[in-house]
Amino acid sequence: MKAAIYARVSPTRKEQGEYIAKSIQNQLDKCNKQISVDDNEFYKSYVDQYISGKSQEYMKDFLKMIIDAKEKKFDKIYCLRVDRFGRNLQQMINTQKELQKINIHLKFVEQSLDTANTFGRMVMGIMASVAEWQRETIIDNTRIGRDIAYKNNPEKFGRPKAKINWKQVENFLAVTDKDTGKFVYSWSEIAKTIGVTTSTLLRRYRKEKGKIAARRI
């Protein structure tokens, strides 16, 4: 069975460069040792440095590894720990399910967790349930927080109010034809000039200025 290794180090301060190198080498050494113990054939190492596991789209070697897995270049991925494979539990579970469909197994060395056996798959199933529970909890908490915030200050929600120069509007409203005495500018013409919709101008005028003067829309 051909085995690949995935190692990752999260962003750290530049002066910790020596520590980062040792951390990566430690991950590779332990995974290589486990591959030998399992009597598998080492294929290739994939390493992401200074890359946060928060978003897998920026984990370039990780994405290369998934492509190679789909091309069946190896049969199993060894990773030191679950958190090295991805800090986002939901993304990690989704990747595991994707790999399972093409019969690629995962082994997390320090946790002795292997999706090639029933126990490993059962643990991953539990983790998937936890990830779903976390997702639903976050959604519920966000909804509750939003409802409370809206109740306390509804003005902060929705699109920001368009800024209206009321002095400019009043100047337009005051312009009349010298001969007929009729208003020159319609509400729609004024709205277009100041950069808002007619409905917005009328609604805001009613709310902030009161009764609307009779004129063409």
mmCIF file of C-alpha atoms in Angstrom, residues 4 6 12 26 40 50 57 66 69 87 95 104 121 124 143 162-163 169 205:
data_model
loop_
_atom_site.group_PDB
_atom_site.id
_atom_site.type_symbol
_atom_site.label_atom_id
_atom_site.label_comp_id
_atom_site.label_asym_id
_atom_site.label_seq_id
_atom_site.Cartn_x
_atom_site.Cartn_y
_atom_site.Cartn_z
ATOM 1 C CA ALA A 4 1.515 9.841 1.543
ATOM 2 C CA TYR A 6 0.683 15.493 5.167
ATOM 3 C CA THR A 12 4.067 31.926 13.739
ATOM 4 C CA ASN A 26 9.093 15.898 13.676
ATOM 5 C CA ASN A 40 3.525 0.320 3.755
ATOM 6 C CA TYR A 50 2.840 29.338 7.536
ATOM 7 C CA GLU A 57 -8.359 26.877 0.026
ATOM 8 C CA ILE A 66 -6.254 15.671 -2.787
ATOM 9 C CA ALA A 69 -5.441 11.025 -4.224
ATOM 10 C CA ARG A 87 -8.317 23.208 12.272
ATOM 11 C CA THR A 95 -12.491 15.903 3.137
ATOM 12 C CA ILE A 104 -8.368 6.527 0.364
ATOM 13 C CA ARG A 121 -14.668 5.132 10.918
ATOM 14 C CA MET A 124 -14.927 9.919 12.468
ATOM 15 C CA ARG A 143 -29.664 34.180 15.128
ATOM 16 C CA ALA A 162 -28.523 57.083 1.985
ATOM 17 C CA LYS A 163 -27.226 60.517 2.889
ATOM 18 C CA VAL A 169 -33.693 69.199 -1.642
ATOM 19 C CA TYR A 205 -39.156 63.137 3.515
#
